[in-house]
PDB file of C-alpha atoms in Angstrom:
ATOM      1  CA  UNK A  44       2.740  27.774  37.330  1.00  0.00           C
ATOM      2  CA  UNK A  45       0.940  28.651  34.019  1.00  0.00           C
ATOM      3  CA  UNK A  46       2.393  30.710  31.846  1.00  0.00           C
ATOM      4  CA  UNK A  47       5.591  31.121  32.195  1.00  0.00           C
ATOM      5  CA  UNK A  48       6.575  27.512  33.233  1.00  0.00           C
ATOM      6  CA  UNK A  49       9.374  26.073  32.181  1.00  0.00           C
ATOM      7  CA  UNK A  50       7.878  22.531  32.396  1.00  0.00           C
ATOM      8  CA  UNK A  51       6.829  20.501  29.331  1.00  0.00           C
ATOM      9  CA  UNK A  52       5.182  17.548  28.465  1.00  0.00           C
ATOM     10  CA  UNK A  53       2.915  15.285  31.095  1.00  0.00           C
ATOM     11  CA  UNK A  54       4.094  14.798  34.752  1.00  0.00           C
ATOM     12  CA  UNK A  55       1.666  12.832  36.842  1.00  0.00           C
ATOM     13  CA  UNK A  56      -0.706  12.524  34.410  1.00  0.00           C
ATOM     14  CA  UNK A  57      -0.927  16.270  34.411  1.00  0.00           C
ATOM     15  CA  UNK A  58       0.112  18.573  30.814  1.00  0.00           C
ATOM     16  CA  UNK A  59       2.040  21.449  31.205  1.00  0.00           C
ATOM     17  CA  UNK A  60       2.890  23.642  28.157  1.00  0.00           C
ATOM     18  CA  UNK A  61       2.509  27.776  27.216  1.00  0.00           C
ATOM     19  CA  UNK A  62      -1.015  28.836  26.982  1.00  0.00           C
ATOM     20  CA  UNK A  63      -2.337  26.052  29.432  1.00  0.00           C
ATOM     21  CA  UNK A  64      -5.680  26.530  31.421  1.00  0.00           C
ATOM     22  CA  UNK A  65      -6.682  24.519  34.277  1.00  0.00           C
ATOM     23  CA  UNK A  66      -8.958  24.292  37.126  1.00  0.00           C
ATOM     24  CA  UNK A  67      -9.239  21.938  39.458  1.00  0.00           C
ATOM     25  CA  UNK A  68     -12.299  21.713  42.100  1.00  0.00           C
ATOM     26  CA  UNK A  69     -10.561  21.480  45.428  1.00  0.00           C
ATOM     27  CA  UNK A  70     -11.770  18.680  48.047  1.00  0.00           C
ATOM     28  CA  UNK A  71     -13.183  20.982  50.640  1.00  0.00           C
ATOM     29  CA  UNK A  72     -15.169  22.666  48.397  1.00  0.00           C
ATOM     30  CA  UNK A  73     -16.272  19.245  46.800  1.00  0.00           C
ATOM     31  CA  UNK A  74     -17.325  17.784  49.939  1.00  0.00           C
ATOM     32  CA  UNK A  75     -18.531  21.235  51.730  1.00  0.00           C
ATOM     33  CA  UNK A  76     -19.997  22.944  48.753  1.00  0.00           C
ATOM     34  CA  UNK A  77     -21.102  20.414  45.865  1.00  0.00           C
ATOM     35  CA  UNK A  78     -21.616  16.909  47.230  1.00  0.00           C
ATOM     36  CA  UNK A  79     -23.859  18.341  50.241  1.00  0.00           C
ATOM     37  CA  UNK A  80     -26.131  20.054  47.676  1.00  0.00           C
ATOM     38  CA  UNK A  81     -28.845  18.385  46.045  1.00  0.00           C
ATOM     39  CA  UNK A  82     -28.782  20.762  43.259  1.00  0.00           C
ATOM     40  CA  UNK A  83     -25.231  20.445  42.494  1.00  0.00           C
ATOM     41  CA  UNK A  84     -24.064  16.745  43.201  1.00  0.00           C
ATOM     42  CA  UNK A  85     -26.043  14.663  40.237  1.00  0.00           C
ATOM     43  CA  UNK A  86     -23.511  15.725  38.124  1.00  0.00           C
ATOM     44  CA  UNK A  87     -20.741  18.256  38.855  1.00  0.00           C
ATOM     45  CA  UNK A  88     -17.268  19.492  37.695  1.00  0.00           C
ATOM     46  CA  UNK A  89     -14.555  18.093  39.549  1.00  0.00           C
ATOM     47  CA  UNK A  90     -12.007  20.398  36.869  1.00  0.00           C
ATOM     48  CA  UNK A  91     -11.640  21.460  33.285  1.00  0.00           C
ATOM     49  CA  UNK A  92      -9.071  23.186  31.183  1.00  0.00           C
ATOM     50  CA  UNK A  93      -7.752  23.584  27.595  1.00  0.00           C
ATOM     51  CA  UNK A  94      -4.787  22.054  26.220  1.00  0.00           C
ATOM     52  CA  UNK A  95      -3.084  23.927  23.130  1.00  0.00           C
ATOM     53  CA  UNK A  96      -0.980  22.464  20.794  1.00  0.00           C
ATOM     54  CA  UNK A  97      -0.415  20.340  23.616  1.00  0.00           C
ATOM     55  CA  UNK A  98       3.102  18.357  22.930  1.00  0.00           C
ATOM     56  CA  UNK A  99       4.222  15.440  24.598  1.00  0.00           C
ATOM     57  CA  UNK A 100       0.707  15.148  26.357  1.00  0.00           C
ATOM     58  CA  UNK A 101      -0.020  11.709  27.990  1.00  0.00           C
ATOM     59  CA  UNK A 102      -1.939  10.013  30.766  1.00  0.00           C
ATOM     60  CA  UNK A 103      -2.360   6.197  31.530  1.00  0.00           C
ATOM     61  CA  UNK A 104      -4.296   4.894  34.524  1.00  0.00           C
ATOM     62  CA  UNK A 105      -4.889   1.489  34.847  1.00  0.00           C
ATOM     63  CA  UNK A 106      -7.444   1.846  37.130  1.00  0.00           C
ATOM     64  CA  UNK A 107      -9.172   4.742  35.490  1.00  0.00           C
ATOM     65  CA  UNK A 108     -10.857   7.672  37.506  1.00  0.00           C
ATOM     66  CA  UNK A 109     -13.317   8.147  40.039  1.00  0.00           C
ATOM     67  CA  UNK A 110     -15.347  10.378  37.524  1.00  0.00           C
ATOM     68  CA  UNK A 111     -16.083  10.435  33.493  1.00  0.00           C
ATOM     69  CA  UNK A 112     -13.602  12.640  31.479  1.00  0.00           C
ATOM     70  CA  UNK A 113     -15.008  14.288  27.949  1.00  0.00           C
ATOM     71  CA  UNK A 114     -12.252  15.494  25.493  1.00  0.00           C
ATOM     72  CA  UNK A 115     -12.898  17.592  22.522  1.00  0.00           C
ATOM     73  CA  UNK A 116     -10.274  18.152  20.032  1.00  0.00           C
ATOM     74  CA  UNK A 117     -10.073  21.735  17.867  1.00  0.00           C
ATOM     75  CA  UNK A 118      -6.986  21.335  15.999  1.00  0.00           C
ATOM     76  CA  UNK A 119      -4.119  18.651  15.769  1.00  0.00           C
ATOM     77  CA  UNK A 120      -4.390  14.926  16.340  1.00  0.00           C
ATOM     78  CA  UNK A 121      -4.296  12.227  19.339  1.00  0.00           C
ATOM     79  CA  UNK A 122      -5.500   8.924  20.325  1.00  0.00           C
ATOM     80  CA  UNK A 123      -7.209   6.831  22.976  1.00  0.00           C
ATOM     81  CA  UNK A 124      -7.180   3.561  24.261  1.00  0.00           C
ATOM     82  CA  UNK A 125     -10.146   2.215  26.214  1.00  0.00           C
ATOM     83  CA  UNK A 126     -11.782  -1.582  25.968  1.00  0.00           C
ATOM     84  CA  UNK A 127      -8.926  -2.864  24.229  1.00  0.00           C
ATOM     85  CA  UNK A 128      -9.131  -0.366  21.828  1.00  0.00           C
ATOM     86  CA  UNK A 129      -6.730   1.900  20.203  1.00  0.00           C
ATOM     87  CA  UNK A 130      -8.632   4.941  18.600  1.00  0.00           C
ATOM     88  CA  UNK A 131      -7.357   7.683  16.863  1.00  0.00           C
ATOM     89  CA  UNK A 132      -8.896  11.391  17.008  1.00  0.00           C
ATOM     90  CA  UNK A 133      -8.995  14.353  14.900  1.00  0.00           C
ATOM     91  CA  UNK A 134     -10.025  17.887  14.413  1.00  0.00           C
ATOM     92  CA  UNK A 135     -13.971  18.682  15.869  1.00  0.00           C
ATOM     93  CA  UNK A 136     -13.906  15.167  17.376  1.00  0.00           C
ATOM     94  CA  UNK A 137     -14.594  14.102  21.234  1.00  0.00           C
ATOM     95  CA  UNK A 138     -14.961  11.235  23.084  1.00  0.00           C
ATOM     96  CA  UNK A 139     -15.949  10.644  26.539  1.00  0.00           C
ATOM     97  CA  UNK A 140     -14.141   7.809  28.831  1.00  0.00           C
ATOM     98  CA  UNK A 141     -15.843   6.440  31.492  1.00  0.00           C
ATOM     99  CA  UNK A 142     -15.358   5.976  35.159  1.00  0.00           C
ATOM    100  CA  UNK A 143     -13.261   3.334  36.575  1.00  0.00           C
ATOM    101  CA  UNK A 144     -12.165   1.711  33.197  1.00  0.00           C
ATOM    102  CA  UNK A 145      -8.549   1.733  32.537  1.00  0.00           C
ATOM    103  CA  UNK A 146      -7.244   4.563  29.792  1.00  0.00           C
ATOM    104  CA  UNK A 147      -4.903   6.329  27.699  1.00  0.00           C
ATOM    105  CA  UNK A 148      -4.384   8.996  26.121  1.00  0.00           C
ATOM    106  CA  UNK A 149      -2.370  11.339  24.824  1.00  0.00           C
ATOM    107  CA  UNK A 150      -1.440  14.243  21.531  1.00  0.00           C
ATOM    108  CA  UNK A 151       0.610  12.576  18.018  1.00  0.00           C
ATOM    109  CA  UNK A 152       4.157  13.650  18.065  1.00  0.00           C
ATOM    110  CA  UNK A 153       3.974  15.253  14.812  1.00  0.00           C
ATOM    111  CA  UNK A 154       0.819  17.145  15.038  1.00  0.00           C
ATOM    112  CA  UNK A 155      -0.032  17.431  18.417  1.00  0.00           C
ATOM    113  CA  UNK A 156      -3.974  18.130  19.543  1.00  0.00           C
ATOM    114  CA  UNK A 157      -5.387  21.104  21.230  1.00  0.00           C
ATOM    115  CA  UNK A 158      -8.138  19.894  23.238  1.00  0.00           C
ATOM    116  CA  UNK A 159     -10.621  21.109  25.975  1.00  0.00           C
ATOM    117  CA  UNK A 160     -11.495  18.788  28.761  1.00  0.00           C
ATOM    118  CA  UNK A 161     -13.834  18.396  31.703  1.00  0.00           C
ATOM    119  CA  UNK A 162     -13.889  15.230  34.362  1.00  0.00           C
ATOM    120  CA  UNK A 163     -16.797  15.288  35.914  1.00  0.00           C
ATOM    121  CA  UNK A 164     -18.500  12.941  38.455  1.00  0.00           C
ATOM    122  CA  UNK A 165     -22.103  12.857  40.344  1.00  0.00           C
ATOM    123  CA  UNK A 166     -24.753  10.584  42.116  1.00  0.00           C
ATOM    124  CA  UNK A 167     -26.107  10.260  38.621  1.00  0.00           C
ATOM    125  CA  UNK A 168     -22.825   9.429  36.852  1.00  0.00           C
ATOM    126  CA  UNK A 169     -24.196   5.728  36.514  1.00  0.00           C
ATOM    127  CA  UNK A 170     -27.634   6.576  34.781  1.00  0.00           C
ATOM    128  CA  UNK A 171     -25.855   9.161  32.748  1.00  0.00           C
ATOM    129  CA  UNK A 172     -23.183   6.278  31.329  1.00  0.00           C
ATOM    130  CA  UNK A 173     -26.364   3.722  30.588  1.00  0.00           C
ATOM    131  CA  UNK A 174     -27.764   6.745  28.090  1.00  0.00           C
ATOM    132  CA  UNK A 175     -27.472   5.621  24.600  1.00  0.00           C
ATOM    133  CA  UNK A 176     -26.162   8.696  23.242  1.00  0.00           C
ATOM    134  CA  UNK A 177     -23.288   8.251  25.886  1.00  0.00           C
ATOM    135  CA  UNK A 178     -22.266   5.106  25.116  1.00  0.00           C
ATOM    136  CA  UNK A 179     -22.084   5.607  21.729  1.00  0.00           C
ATOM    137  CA  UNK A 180     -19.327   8.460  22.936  1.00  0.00           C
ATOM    138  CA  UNK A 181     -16.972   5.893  24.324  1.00  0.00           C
ATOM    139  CA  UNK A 182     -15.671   5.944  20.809  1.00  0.00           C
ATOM    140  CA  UNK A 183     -14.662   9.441  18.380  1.00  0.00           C
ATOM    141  CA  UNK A 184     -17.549  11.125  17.513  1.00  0.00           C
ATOM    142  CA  UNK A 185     -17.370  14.092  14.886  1.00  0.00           C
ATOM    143  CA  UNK A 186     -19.436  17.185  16.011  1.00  0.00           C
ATOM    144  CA  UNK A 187     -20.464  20.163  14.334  1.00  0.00           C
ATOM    145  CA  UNK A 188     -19.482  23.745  16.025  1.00  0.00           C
ATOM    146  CA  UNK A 189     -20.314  27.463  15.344  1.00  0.00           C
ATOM    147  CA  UNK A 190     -18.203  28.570  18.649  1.00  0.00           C
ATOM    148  CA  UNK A 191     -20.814  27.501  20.736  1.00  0.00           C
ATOM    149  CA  UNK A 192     -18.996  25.278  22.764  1.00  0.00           C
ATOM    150  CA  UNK A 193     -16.044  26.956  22.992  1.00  0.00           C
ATOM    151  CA  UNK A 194     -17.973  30.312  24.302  1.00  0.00           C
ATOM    152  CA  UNK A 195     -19.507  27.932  26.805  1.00  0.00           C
ATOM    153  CA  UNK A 196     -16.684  26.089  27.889  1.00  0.00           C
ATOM    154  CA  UNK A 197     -15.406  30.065  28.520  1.00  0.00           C
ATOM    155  CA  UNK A 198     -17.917  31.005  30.647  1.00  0.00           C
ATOM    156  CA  UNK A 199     -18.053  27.948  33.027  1.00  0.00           C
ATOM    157  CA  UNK A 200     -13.947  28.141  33.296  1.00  0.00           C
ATOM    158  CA  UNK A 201     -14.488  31.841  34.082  1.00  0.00           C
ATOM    159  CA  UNK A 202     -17.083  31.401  36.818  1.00  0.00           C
ATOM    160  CA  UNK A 203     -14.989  29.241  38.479  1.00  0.00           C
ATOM    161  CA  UNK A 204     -12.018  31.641  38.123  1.00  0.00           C
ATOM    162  CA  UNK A 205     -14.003  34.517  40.123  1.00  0.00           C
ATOM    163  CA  UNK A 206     -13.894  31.438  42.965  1.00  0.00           C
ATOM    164  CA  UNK A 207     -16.223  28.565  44.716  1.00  0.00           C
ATOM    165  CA  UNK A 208     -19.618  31.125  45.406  1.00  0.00           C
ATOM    166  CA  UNK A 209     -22.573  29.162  45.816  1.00  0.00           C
ATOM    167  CA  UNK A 210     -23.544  31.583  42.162  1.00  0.00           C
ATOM    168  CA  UNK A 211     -19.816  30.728  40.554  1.00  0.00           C
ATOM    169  CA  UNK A 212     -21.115  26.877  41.025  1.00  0.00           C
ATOM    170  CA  UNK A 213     -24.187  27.001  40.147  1.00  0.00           C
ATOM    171  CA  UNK A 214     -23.603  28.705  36.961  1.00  0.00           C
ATOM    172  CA  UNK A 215     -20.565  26.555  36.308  1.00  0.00           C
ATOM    173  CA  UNK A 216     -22.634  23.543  37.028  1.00  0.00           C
ATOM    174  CA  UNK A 217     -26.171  24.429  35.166  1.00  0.00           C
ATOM    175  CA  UNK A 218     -23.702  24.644  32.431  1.00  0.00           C
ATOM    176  CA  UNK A 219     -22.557  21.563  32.476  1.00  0.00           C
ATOM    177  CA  UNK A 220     -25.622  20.096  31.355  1.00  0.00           C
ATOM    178  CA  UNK A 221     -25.747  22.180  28.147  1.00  0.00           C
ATOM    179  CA  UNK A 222     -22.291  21.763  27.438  1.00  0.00           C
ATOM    180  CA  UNK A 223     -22.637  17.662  27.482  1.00  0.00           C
ATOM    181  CA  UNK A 224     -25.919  18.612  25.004  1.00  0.00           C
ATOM    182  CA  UNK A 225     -23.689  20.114  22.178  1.00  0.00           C
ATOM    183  CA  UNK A 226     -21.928  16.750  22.177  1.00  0.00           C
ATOM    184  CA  UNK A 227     -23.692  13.649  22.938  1.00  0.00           C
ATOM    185  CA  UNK A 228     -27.072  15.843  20.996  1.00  0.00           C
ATOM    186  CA  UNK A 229     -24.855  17.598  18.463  1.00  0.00           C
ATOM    187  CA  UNK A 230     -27.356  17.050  15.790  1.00  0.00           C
ATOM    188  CA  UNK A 231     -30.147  18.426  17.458  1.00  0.00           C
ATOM    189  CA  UNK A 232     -28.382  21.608  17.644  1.00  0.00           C
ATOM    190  CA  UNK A 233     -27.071  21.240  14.017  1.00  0.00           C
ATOM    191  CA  UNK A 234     -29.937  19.849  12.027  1.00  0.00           C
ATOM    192  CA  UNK A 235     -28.623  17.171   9.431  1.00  0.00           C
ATOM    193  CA  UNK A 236     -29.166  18.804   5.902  1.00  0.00           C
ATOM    194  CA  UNK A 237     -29.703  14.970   4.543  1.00  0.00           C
ATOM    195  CA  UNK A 238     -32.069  12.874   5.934  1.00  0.00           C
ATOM    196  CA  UNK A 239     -30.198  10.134   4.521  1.00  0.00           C
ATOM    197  CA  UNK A 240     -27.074  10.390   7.000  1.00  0.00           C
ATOM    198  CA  UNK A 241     -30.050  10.022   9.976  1.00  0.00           C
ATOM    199  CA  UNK A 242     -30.016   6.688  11.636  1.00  0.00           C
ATOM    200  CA  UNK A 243     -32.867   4.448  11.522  1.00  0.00           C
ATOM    201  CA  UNK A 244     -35.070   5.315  14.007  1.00  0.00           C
ATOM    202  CA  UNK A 245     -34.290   9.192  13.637  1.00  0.00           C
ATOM    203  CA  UNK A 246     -35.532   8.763   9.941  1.00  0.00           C
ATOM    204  CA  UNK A 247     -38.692   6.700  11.465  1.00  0.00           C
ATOM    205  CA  UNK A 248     -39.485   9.556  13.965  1.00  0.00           C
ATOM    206  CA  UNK A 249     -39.400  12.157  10.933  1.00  0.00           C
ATOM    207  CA  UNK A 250     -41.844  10.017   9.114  1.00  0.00           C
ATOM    208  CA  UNK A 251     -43.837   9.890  11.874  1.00  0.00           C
ATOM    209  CA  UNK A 252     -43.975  13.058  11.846  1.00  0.00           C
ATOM    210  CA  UNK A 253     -44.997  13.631   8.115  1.00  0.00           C
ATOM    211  CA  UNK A 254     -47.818  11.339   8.790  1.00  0.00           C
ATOM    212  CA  UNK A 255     -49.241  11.645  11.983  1.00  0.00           C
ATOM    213  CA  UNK A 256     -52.560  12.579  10.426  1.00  0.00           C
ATOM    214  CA  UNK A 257     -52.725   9.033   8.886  1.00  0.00           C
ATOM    215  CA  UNK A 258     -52.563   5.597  10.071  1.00  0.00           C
ATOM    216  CA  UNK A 259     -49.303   3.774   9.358  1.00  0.00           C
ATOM    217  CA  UNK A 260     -48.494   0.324  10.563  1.00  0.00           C
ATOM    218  CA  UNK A 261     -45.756  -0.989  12.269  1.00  0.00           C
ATOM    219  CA  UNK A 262     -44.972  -2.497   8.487  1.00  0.00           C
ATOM    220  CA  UNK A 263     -44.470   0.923   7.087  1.00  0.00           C
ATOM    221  CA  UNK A 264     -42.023   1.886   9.325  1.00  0.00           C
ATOM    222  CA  UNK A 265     -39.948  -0.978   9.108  1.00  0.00           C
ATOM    223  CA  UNK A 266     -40.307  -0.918   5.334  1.00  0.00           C
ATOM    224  CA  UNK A 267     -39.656   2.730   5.450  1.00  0.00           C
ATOM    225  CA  UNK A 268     -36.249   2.324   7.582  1.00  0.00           C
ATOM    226  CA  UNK A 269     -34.838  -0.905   5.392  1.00  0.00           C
ATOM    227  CA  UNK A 270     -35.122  -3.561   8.388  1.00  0.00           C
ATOM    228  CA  UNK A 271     -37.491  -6.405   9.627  1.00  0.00           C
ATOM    229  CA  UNK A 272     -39.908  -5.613  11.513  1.00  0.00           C
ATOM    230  CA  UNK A 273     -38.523  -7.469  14.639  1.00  0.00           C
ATOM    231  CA  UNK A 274     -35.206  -6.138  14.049  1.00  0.00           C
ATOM    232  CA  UNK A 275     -36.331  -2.568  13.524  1.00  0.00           C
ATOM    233  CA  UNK A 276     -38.683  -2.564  16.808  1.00  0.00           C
ATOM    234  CA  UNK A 277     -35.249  -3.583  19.037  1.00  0.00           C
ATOM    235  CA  UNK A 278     -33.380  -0.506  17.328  1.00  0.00           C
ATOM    236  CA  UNK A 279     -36.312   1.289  18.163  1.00  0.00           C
ATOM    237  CA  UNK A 280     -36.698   0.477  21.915  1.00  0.00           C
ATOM    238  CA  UNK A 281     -32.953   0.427  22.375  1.00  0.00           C
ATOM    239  CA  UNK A 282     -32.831   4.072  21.466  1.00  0.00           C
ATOM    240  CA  UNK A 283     -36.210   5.769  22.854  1.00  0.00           C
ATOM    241  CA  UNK A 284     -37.341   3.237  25.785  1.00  0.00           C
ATOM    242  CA  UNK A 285     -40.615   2.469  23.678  1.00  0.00           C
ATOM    243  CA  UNK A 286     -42.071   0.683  21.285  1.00  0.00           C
ATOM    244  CA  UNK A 287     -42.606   2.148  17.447  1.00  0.00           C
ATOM    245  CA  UNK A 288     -46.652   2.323  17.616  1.00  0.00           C
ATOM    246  CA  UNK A 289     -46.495   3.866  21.083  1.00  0.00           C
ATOM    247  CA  UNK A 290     -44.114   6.358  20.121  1.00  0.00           C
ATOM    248  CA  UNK A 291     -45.888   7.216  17.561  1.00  0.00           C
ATOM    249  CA  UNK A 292     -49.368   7.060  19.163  1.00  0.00           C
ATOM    250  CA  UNK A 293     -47.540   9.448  21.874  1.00  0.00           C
ATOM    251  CA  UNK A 294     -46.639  11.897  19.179  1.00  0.00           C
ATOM    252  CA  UNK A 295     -50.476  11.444  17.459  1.00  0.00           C
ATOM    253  CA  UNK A 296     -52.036  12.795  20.979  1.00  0.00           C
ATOM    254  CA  UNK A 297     -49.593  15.455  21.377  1.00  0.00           C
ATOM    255  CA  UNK A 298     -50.669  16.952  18.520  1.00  0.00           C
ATOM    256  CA  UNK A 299     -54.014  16.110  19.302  1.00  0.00           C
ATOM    257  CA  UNK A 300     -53.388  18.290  22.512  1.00  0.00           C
ATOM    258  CA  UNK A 301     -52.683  21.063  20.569  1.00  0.00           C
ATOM    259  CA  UNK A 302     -55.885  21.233  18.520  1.00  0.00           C
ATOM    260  CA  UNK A 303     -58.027  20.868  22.100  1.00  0.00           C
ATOM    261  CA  UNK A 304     -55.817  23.861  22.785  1.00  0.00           C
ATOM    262  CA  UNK A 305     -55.827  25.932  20.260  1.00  0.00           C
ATOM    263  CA  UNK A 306     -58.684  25.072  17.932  1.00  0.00           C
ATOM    264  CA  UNK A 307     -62.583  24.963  18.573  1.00  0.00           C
ATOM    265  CA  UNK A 308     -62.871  21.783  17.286  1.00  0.00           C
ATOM    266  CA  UNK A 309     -65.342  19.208  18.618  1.00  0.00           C
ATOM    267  CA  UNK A 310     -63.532  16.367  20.219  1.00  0.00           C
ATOM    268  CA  UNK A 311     -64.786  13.961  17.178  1.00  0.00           C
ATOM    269  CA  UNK A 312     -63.399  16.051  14.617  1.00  0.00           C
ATOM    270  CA  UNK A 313     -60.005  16.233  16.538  1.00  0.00           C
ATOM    271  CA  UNK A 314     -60.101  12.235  16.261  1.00  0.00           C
ATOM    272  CA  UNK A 315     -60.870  12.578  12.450  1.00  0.00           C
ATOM    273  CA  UNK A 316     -57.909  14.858  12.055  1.00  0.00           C
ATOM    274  CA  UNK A 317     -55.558  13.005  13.973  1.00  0.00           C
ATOM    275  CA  UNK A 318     -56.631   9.320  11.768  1.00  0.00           C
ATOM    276  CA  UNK A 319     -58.900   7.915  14.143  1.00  0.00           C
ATOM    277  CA  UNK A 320     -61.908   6.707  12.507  1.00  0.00           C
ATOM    278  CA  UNK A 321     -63.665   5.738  16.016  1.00  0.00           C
ATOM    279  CA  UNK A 322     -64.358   8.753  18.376  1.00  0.00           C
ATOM    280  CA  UNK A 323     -64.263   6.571  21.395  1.00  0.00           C
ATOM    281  CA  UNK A 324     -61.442   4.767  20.483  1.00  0.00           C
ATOM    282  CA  UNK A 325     -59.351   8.031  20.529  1.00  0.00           C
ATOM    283  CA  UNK A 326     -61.151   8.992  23.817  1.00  0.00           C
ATOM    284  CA  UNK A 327     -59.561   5.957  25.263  1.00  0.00           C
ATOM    285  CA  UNK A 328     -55.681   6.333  23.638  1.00  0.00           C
ATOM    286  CA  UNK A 329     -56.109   9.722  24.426  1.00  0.00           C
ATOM    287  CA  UNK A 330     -56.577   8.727  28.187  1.00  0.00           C
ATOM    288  CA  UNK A 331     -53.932   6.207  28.578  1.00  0.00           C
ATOM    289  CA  UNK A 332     -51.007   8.970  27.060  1.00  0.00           C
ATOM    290  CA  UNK A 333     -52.406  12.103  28.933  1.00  0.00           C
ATOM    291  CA  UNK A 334     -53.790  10.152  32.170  1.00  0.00           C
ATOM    292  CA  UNK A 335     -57.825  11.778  31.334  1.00  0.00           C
ATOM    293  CA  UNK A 336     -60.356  11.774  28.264  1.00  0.00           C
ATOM    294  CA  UNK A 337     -59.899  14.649  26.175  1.00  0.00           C
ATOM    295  CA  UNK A 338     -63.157  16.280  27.545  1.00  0.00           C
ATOM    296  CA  UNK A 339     -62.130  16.609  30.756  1.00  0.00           C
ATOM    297  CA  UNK A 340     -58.366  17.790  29.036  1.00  0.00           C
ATOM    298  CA  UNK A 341     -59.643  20.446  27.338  1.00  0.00           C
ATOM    299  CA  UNK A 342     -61.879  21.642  30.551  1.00  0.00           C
ATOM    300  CA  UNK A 343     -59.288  21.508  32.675  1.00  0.00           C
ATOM    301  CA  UNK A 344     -57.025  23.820  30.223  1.00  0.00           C
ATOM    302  CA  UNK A 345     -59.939  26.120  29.730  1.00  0.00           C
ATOM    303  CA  UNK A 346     -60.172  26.643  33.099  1.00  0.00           C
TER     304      UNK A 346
END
């Protein structure tokens, strides 16, 4: 019953309006087809569907669900509560609520949302929840869209229309992966015009990257980015996994890989270049990012 049904509103935490679309994953197929496969059960689709002007749309679960559910809102306006937390979301806004944490949801009575949704689960549902840039989507998050996701969300919902192929999942599922990267990495897709609305440690990274051919301090940075220099290198590590000066000395070498590829240059002058002053000190940063002394790198590669 899609179309034409004369139901409205939520039954069983389940919408049902005109213009619904919905697909849900049966069990067999889950257990046969997706959790058997290594390729397929880190992270799968369990079902998805759009939601148009979606009235009288509501779920609670006090319990939550066995997988994550990601919500992305076009048009209209609705709300969430999650933590204790009543949140209310917009137009080009999603949020992502996580497994086994009681929820609701649900569109505003005068302007209801239209939203697109996936719940999705996976061996590596518990990794994927500890990612920064997921837990920072526990809360509305304002994205940028040219029709990408909407196209995508499309052709996932379509594979899964032609039926459960191992090729329908597959494609479905690879998807997935980019779909969750227009959201939680929105601005990586949509550079910021204003490096003033980047976050710290983005705005460190860039000015890494201006001046990776010099030596900056772990001073600079923090000086650059407004903070203390403790407080800046926990923002830093909370976000990346490493400390400023190794990122950065990571980012010095990889460009220092480049010139061994690319360039004739003797291995001394790619230290000079890259702001090290000692040959042999480079030799032995060079070894402890790439795992061998640049020599031997750029034999290997010639080879």
């Amino acid at each position: 019953m899609e179309q034409g049904e004369k139901k409205q509103g939520s039954f069983k935490n389940i919408w049902y309006g005109i213009g619904r679309k919905r697909i849900e994953i049966p069990f067999p197929v889950l257990r046969d087809k997706i959790l058997k496969d290594p390729l397929l059960n880190s992270l799968y689709i369990s079902s998805l569907g759009f939601y148009p002007n979606a009235k009288a749309h509501f779920s609670k679960r006090k319990k939550g669900l066995a997988g994550n559910m990601l919500f992305y809102c076009v048009d209209g306006h609705g709300f969430f509560e999650y933590g204790g937390e009543h949140f209310d979301v917009g137009p080009h806004e999603f949020f992502i609520l996580p497994c086994n944490e009681a929820h609701a949801y649900g569109s505003a009575e005068r302007d209801p949302w239209s939203i697109y949704w996936i719940h999705f689960g996976g061996m590596n549902l518990p990794y994927f929840n500890e990612m920064n840039a997921v837990k920072d989507s526990f809360r509305p998050r304002r994205v940028k869209d040219n029709g990408e996701i909407p196209a995508l969300f499309n052709k996932m919902y379509e594979a899964l229309e032609l039926g459960y192929s191992a090729d329908n999942l597959y494609f479905a599922n690879l998807g997935l992966r980019q779909f969750f990267s227009y959201f939680i990495y929105n601005g990586r897709h949509y550079p910021l015009v204003e490096k003033k609305e980047l976050d710290a440690v983005d705005s460190a990274i860039l000015y890494m990257q201006e001046h990776l051919q010099e030596s900056i301090t772990l001073k600079d940075l923090s000086r650059h980015s407004n903070y203390s220099v403790s407080r800046f290198s926990n923002l830093f590590k909370q976000k990346t996994g490493y400390a400023p000066m190794d990122y950065f000395m990571q980012m010095k070498i990889q460009q220092a890989c480049q010139l061994l590829d690319f360039t004739d240059k003797a291995i001394k002058d790619v230290a000079i270049t890259m702001g090290f002053d000692d040959p042999y000190y480079f030799s032995k940063r060079f070894k402890q990012v790439i795992g061998m002394p640049p020599l031997k790198y750029r034999a290997i590669k010639k080879d």
